Short mmCIF file of C-alpha atoms in Angstrom, two decimals:
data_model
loop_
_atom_site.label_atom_id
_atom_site.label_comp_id
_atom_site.label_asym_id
_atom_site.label_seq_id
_atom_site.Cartn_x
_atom_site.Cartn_y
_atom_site.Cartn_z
CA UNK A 1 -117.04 -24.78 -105.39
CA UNK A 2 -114.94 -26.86 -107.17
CA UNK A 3 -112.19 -24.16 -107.91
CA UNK A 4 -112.75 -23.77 -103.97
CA UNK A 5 -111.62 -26.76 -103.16
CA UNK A 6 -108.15 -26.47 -105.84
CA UNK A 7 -107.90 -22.89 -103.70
CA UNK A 8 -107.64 -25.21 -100.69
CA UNK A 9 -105.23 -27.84 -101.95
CA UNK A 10 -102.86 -24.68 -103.07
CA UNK A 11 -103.24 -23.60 -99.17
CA UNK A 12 -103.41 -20.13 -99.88
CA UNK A 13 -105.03 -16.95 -101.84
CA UNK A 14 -102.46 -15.88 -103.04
CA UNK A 15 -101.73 -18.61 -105.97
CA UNK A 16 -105.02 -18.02 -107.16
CA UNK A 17 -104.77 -14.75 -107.08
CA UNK A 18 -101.44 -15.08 -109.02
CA UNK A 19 -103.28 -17.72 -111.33
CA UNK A 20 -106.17 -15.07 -112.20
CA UNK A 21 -103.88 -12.31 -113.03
CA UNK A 22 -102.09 -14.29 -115.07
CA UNK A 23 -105.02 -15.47 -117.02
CA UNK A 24 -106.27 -11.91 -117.00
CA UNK A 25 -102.80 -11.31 -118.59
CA UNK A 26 -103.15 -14.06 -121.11
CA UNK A 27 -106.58 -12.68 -122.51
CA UNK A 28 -105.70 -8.96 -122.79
CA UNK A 29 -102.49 -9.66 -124.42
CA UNK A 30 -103.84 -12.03 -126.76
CA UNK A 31 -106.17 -9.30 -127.78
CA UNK A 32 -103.70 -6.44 -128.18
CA UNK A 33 -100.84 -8.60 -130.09
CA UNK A 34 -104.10 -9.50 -132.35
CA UNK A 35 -105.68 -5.98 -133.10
CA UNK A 36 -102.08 -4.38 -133.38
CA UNK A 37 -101.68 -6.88 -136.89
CA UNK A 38 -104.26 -4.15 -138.27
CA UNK A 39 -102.97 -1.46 -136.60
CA UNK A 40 -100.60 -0.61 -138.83
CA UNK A 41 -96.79 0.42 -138.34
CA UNK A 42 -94.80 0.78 -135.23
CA UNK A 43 -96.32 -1.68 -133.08
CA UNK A 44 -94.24 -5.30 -133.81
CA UNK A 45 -92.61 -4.57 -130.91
CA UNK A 46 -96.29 -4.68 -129.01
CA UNK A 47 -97.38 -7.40 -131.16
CA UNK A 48 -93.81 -9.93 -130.08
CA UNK A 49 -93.99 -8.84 -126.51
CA UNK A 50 -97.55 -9.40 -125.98
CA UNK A 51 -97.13 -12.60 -128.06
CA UNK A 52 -94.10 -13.82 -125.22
CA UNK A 53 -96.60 -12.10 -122.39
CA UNK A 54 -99.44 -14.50 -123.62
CA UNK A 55 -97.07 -17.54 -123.87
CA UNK A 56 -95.17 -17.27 -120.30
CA UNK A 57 -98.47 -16.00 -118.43
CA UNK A 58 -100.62 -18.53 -119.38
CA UNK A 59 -97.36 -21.01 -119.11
CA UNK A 60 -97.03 -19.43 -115.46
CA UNK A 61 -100.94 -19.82 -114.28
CA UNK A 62 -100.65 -23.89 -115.32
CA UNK A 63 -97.60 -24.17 -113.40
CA UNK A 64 -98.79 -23.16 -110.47
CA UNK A 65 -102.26 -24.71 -110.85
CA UNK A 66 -100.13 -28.22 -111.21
CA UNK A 67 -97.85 -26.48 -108.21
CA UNK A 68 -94.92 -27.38 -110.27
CA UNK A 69 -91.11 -26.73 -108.33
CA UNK A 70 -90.73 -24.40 -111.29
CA UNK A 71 -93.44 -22.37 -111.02
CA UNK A 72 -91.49 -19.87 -109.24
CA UNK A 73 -88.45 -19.49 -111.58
CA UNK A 74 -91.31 -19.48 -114.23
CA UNK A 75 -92.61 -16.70 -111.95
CA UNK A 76 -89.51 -14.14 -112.41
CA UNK A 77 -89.49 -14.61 -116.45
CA UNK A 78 -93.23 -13.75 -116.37
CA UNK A 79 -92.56 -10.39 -114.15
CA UNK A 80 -89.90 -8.93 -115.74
CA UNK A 81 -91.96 -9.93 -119.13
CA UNK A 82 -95.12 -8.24 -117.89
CA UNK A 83 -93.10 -5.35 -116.69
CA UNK A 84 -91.33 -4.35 -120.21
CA UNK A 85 -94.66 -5.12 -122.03
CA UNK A 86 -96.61 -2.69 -119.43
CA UNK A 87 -93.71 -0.02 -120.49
CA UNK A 88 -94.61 -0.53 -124.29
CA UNK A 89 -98.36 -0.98 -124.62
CA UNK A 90 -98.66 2.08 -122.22
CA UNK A 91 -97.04 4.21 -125.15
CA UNK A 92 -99.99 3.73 -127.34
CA UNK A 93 -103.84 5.03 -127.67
CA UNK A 94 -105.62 2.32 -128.50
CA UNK A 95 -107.65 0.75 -126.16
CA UNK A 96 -106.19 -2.45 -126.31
CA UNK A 97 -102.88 -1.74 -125.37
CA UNK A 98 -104.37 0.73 -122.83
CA UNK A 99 -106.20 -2.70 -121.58
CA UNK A 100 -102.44 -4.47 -120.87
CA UNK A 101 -101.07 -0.84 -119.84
CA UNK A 102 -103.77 -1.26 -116.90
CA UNK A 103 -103.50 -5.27 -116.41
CA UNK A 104 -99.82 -6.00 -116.55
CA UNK A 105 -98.23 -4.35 -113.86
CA UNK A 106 -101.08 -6.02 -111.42
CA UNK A 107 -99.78 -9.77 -113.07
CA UNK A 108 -96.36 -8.80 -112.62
CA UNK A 109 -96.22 -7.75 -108.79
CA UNK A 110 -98.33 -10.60 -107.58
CA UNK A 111 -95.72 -12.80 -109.90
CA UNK A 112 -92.71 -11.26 -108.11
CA UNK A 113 -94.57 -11.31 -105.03
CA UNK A 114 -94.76 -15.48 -105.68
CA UNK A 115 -91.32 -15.58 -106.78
CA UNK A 116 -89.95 -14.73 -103.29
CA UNK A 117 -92.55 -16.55 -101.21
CA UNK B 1 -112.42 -2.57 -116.63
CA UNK B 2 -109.77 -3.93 -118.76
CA UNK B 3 -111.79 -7.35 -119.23
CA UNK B 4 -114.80 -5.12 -119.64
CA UNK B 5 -113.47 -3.67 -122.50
CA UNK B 6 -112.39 -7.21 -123.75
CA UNK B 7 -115.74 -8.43 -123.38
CA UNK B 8 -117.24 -5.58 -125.56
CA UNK B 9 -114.73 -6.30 -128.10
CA UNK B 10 -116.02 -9.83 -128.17
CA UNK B 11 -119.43 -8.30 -128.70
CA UNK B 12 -120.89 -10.81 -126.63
CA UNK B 13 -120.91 -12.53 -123.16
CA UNK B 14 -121.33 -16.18 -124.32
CA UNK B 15 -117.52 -15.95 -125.58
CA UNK B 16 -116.28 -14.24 -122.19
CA UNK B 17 -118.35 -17.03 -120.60
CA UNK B 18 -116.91 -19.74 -122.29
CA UNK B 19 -113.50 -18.39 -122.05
CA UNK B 20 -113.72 -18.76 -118.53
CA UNK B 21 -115.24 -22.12 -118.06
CA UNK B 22 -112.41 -23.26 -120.40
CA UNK B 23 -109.48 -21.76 -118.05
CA UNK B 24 -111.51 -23.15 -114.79
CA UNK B 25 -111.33 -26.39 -117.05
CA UNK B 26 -107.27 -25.83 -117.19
CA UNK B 27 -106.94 -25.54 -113.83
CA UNK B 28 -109.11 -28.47 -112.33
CA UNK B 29 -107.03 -30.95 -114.90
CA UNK B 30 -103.81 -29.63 -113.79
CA UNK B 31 -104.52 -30.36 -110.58
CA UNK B 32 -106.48 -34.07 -111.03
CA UNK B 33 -103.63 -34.81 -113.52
CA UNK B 34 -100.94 -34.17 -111.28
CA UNK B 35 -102.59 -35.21 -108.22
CA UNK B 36 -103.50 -38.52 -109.73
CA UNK B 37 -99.65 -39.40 -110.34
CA UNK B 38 -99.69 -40.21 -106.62
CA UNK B 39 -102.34 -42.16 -106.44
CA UNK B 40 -101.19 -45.53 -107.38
CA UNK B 41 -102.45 -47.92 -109.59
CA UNK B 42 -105.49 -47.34 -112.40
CA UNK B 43 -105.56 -43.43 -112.53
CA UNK B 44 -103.55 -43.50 -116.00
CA UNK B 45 -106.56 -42.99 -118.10
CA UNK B 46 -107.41 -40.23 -115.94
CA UNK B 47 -103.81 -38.56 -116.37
CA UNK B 48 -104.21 -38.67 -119.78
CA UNK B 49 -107.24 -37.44 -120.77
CA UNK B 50 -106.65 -34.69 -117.85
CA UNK B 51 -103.40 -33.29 -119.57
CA UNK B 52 -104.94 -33.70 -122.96
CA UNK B 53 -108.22 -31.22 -121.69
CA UNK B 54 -105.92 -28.79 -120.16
CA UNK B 55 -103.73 -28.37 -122.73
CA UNK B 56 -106.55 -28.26 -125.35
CA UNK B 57 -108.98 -26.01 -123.33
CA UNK B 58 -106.18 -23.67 -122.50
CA UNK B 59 -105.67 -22.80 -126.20
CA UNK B 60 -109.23 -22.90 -127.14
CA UNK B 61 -109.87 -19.98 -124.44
CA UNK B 62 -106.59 -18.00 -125.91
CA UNK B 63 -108.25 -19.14 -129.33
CA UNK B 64 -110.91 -16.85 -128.71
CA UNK B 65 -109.40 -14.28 -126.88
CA UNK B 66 -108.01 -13.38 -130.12
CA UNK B 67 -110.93 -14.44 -131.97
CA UNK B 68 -109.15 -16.74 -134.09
CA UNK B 69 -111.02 -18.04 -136.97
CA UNK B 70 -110.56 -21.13 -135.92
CA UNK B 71 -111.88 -21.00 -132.29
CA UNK B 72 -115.24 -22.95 -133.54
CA UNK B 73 -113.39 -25.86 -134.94
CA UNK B 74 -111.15 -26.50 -131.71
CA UNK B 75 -114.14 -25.51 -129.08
CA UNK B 76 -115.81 -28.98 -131.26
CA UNK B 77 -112.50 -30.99 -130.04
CA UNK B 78 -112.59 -29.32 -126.55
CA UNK B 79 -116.02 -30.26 -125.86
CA UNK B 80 -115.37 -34.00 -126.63
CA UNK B 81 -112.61 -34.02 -124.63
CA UNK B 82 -114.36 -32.47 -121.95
CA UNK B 83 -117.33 -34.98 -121.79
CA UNK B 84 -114.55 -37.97 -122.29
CA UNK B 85 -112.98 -37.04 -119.34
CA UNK B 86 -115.72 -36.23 -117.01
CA UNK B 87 -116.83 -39.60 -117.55
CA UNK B 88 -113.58 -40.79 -116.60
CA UNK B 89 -113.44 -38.52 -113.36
CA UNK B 90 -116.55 -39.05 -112.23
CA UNK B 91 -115.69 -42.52 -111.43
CA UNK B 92 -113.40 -41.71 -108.88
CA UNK B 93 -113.58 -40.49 -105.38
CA UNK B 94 -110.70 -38.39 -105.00
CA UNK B 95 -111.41 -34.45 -104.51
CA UNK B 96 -109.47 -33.83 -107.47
CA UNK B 97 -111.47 -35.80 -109.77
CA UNK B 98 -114.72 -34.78 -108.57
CA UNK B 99 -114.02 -31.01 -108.65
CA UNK B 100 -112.87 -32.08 -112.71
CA UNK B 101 -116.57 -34.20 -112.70
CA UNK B 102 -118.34 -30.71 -111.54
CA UNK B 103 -116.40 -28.66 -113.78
CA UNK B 104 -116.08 -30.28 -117.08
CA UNK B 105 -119.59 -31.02 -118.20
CA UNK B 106 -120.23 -27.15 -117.82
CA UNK B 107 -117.06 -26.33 -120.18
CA UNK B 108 -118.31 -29.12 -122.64
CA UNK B 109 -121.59 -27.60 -122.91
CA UNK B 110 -120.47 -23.68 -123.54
CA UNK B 111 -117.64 -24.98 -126.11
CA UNK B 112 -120.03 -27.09 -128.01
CA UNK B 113 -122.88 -23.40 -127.83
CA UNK B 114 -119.65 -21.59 -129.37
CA UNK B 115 -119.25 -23.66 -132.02
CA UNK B 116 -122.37 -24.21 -133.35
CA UNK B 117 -122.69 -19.78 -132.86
CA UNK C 1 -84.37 -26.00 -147.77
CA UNK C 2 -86.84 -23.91 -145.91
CA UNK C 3 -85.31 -24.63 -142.88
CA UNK C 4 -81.74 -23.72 -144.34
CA UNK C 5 -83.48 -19.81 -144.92
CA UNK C 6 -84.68 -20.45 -141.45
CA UNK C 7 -81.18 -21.39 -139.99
CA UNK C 8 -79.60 -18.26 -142.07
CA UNK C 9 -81.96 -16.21 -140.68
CA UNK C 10 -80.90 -16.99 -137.43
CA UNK C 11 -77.63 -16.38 -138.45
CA UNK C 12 -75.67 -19.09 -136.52
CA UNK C 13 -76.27 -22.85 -136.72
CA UNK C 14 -75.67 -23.01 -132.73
CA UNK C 15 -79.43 -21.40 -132.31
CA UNK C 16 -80.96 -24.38 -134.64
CA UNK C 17 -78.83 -26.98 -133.00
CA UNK C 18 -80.37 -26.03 -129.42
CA UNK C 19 -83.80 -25.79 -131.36
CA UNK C 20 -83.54 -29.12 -132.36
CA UNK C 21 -82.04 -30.53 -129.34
CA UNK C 22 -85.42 -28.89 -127.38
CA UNK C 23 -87.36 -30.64 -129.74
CA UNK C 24 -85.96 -34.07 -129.47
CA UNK C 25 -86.48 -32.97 -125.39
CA UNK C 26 -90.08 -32.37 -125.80
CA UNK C 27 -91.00 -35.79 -127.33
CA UNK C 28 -88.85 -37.75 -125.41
CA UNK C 29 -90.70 -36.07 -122.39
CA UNK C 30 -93.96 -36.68 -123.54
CA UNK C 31 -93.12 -40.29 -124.15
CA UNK C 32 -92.09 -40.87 -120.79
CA UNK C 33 -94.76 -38.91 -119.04
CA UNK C 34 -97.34 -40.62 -120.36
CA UNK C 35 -95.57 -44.23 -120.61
CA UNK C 36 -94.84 -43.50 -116.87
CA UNK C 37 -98.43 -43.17 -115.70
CA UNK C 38 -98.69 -47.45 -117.13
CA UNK C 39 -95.45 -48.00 -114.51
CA UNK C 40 -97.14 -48.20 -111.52
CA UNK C 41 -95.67 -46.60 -107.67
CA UNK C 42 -92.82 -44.77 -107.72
CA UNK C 43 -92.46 -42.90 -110.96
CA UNK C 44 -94.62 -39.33 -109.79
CA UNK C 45 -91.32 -37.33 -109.91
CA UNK C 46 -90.47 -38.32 -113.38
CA UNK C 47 -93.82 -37.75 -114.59
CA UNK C 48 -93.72 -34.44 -113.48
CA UNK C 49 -90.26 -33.25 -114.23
CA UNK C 50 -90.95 -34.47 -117.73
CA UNK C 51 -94.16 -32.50 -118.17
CA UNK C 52 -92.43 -29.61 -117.10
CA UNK C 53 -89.25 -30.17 -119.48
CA UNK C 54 -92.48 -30.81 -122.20
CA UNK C 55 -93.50 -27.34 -122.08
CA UNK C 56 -90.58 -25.69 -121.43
CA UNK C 57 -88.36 -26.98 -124.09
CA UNK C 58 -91.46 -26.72 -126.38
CA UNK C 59 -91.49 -23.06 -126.18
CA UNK C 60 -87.96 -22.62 -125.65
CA UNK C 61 -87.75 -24.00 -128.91
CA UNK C 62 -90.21 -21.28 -130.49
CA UNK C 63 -89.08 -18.60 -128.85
CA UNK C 64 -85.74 -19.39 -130.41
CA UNK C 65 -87.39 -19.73 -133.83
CA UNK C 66 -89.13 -15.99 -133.22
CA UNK C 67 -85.69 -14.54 -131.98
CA UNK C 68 -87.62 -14.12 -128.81
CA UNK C 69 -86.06 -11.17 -126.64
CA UNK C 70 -86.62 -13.60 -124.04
CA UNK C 71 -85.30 -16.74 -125.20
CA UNK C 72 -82.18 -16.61 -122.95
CA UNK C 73 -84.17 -16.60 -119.85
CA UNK C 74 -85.96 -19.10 -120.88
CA UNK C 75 -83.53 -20.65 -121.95
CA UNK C 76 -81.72 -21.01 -118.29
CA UNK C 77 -84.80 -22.30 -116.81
CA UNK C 78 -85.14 -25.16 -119.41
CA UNK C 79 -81.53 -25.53 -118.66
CA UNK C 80 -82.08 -26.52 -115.40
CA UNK C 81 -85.03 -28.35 -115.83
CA UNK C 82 -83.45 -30.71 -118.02
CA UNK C 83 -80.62 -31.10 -115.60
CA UNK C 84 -83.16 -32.04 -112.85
CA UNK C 85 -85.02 -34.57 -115.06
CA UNK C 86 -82.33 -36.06 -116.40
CA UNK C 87 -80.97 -37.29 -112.74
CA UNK C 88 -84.34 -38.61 -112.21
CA UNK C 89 -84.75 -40.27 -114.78
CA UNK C 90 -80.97 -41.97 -114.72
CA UNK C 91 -82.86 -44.16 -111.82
CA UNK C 92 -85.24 -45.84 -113.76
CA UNK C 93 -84.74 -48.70 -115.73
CA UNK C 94 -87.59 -48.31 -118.30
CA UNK C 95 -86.57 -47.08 -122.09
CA UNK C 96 -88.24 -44.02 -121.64
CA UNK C 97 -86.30 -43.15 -118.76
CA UNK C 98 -82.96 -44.43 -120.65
CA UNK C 99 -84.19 -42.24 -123.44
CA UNK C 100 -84.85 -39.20 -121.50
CA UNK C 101 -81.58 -39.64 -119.59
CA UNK C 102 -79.69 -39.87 -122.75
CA UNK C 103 -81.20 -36.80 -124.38
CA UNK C 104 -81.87 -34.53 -122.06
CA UNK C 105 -77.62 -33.50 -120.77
CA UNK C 106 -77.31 -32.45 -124.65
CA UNK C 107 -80.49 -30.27 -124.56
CA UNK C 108 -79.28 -28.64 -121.25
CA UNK C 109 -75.80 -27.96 -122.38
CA UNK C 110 -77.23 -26.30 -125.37
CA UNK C 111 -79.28 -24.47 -124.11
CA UNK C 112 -76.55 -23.39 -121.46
CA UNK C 113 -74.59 -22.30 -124.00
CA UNK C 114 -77.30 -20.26 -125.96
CA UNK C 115 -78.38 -18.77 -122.70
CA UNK C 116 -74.50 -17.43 -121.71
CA UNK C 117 -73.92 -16.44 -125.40
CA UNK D 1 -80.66 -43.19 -131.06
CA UNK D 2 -83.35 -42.43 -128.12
CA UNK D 3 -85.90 -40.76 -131.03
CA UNK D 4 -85.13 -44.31 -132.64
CA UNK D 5 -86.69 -46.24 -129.63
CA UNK D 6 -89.32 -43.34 -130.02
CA UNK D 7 -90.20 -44.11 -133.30
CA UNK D 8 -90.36 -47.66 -132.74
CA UNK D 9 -92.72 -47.23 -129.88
CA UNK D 10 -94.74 -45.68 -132.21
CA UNK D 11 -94.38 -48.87 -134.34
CA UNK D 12 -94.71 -46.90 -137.34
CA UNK D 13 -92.41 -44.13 -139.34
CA UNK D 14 -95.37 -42.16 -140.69
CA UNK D 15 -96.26 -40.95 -137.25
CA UNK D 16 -92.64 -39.74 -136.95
CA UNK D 17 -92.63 -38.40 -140.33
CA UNK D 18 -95.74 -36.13 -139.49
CA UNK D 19 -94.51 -35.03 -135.92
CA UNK D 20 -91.15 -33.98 -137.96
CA UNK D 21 -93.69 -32.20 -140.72
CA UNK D 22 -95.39 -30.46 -137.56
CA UNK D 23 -92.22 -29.14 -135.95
CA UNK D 24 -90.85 -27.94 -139.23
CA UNK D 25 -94.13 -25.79 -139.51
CA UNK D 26 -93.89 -24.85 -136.50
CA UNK D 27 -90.60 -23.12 -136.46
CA UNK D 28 -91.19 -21.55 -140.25
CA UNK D 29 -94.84 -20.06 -138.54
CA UNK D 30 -92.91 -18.75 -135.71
CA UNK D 31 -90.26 -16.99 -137.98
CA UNK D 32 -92.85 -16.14 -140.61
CA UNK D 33 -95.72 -14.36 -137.87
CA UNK D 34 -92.35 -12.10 -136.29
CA UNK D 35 -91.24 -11.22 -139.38
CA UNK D 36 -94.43 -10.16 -140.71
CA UNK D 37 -95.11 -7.84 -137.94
CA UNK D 38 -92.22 -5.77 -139.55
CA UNK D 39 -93.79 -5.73 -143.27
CA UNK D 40 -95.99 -3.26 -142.93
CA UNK D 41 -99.58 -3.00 -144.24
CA UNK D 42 -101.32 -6.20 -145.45
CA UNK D 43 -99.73 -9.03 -143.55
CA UNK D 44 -102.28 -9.24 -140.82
CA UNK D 45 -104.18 -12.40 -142.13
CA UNK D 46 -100.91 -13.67 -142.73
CA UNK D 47 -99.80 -13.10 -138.98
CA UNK D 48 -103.01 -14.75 -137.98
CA UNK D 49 -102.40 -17.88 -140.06
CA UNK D 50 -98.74 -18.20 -138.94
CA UNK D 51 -99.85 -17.59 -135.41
CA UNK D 52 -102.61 -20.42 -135.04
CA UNK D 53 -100.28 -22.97 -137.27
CA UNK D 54 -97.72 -22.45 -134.54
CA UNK D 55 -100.10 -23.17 -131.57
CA UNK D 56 -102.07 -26.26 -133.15
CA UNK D 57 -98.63 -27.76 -134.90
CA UNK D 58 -96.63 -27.75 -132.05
CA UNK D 59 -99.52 -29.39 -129.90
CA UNK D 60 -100.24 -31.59 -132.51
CA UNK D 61 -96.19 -33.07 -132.93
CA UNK D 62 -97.15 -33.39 -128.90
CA UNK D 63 -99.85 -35.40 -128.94
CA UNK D 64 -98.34 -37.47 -131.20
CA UNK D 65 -95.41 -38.04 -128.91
CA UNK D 66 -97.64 -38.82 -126.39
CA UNK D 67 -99.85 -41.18 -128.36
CA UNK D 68 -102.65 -39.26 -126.98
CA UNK D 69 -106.22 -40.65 -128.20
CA UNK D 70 -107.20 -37.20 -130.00
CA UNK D 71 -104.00 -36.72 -132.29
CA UNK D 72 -106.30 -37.64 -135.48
CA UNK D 73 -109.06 -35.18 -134.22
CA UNK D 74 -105.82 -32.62 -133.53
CA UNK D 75 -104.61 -33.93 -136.97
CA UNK D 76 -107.63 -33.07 -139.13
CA UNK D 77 -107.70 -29.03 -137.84
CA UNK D 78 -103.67 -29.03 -138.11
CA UNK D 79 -104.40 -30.13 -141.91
CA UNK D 80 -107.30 -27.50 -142.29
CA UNK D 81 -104.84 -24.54 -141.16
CA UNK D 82 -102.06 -25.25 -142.74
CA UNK D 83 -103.87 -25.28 -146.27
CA UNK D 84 -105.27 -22.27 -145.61
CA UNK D 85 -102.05 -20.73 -143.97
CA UNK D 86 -100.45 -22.19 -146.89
CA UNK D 87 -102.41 -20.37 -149.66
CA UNK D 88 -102.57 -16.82 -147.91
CA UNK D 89 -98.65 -17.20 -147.42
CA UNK D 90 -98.11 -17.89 -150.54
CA UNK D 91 -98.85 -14.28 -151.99
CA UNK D 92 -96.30 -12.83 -150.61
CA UNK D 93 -92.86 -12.72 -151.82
CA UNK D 94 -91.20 -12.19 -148.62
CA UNK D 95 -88.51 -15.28 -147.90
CA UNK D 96 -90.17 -15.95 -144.63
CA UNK D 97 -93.42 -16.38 -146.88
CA UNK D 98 -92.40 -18.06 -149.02
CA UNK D 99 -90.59 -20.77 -146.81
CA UNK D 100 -94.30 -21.32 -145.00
CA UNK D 101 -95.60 -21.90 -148.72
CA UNK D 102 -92.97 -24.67 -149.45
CA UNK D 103 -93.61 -26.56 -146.13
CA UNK D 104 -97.15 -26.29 -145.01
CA UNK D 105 -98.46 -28.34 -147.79
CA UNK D 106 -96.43 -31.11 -146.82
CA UNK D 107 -97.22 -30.98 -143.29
CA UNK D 108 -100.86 -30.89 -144.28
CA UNK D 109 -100.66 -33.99 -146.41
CA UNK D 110 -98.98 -36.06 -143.78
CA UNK D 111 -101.61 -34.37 -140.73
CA UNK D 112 -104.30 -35.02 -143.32
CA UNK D 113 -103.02 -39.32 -143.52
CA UNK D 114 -102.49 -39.56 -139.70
CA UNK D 115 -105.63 -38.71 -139.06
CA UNK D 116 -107.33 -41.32 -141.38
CA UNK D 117 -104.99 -43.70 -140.51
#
């Protein structure tokens, strides 16, 4: 009810829907860049760009919870972030970086898709 | 599916749970804190404490998303911020405060279940 | 000395120059912001210009420190942030403002530079 | 010059002192978790370590800033993590290691005073 009413104040679905994908981002890649420290070699590149993913996502969902006049600039980073992360993770077997493989492209379309509102 | 897999990787729903109250907590003091900057006088303490739960309760739900072992120590910190603030909110009529007033008590409670866990 | 391996490691001073100058960005910023909110009418803009610059410059500054593959991007955005702060803040006679308006050109230039490099 | 009108709004130098201590860790933490990820077998704890130093530092410097009313709270887990950052880092022989050995326990010491200040 009460995240009803912020839904309201941002006059629209789609920011929220933006906002969850983002934190749906967030989580995942926070996972993956934390199992891939035991996963042995070849995955620091997963590890730094989930690390960035998890930084500019969950960066991205405040900004447009605060509807900052940034959050769209903030918006493009985040896309083209999720976007070369998605590329990586979906290299890999594990079923974490399966996990972003499935949940990153999702976070970055409804970004872009924000971006150019 | 992804978060599925996320949640069975926490091995638990109490963490998923409180994970989510604590990024429904982010997004109600984003809005109240920013909202309240244009409310004139005597909503200072309520800006504060706001931007001090959102920033905290944002990094205690990627805390556990990567199951830091330090997630128990900041959920302790979250949940007295939480209750600080609700008491602060609830004081004053504005939506945005009353959606934190709903919201907060909720995170307070799950945060201070986690770490005690 | 620590910092001097740091600085080598990063292979250029000009990277731990904008580092620092982000730094200096992100506690003038939080000074303001919150001395703001004590101002009274008037100062909403500057309050939320300087959170933004906060947690931009922030993580500008640690995605520099990571050698980020992402830390020109950002690095435009907190660019322009800065930029946009700094004019408001110019208008406002308190020493925060002063302070911000002082600091924040360098930071902006810097990171201009680092961004374009 | 502006961080001096900081620092006297602060109206003391150990709070500046610590928020310097806090920004130095942050930056070796952010160099030390990247560089780790490139190691190869065994550096996962120290990842971990580097990672959560980085997030609870940084915040920590910002609170500070900000004179928020939880820095000390902030202060005492900041102090807790760095020690133990501190002693799994240094183990390792790796520069980036060894840097976080030389200036956690300093940051710790100073987090540790603030917060029974």
């Amino acid at each position: 009810m009460a995240l009803q009413q912020l839904e309201n104040a941002h006059s629209d679905e789609q920011m929220q829907e933006c906002i969850d994908n983002c934190l749906e981002a967030t989580q995942v890649c926070e996972w993956c860049a934390d199992a891939c420290a035991d996963e042995g070699e070849g995955m620091a590149r997963c590890i730094r760009l989930c690390r960035d993913v998890a930084d500019i996502a969950s960066l991205h969902a405040r900004f447009m919870a605060r509807n900052s006049g940034y959050h769209q600039e903030l918006g493009e980073l985040c896309a083209d972030l999720c976007e070369e992360c998605a590329e990586e993770c979906e290299q890999h077997d594990h079923d974490h970086c399966q996990a972003c493989a499935e949940v990153l492209p999702k976070c970055a379309e409804s970004c872009r898709e924000m971006a150019s509102a």
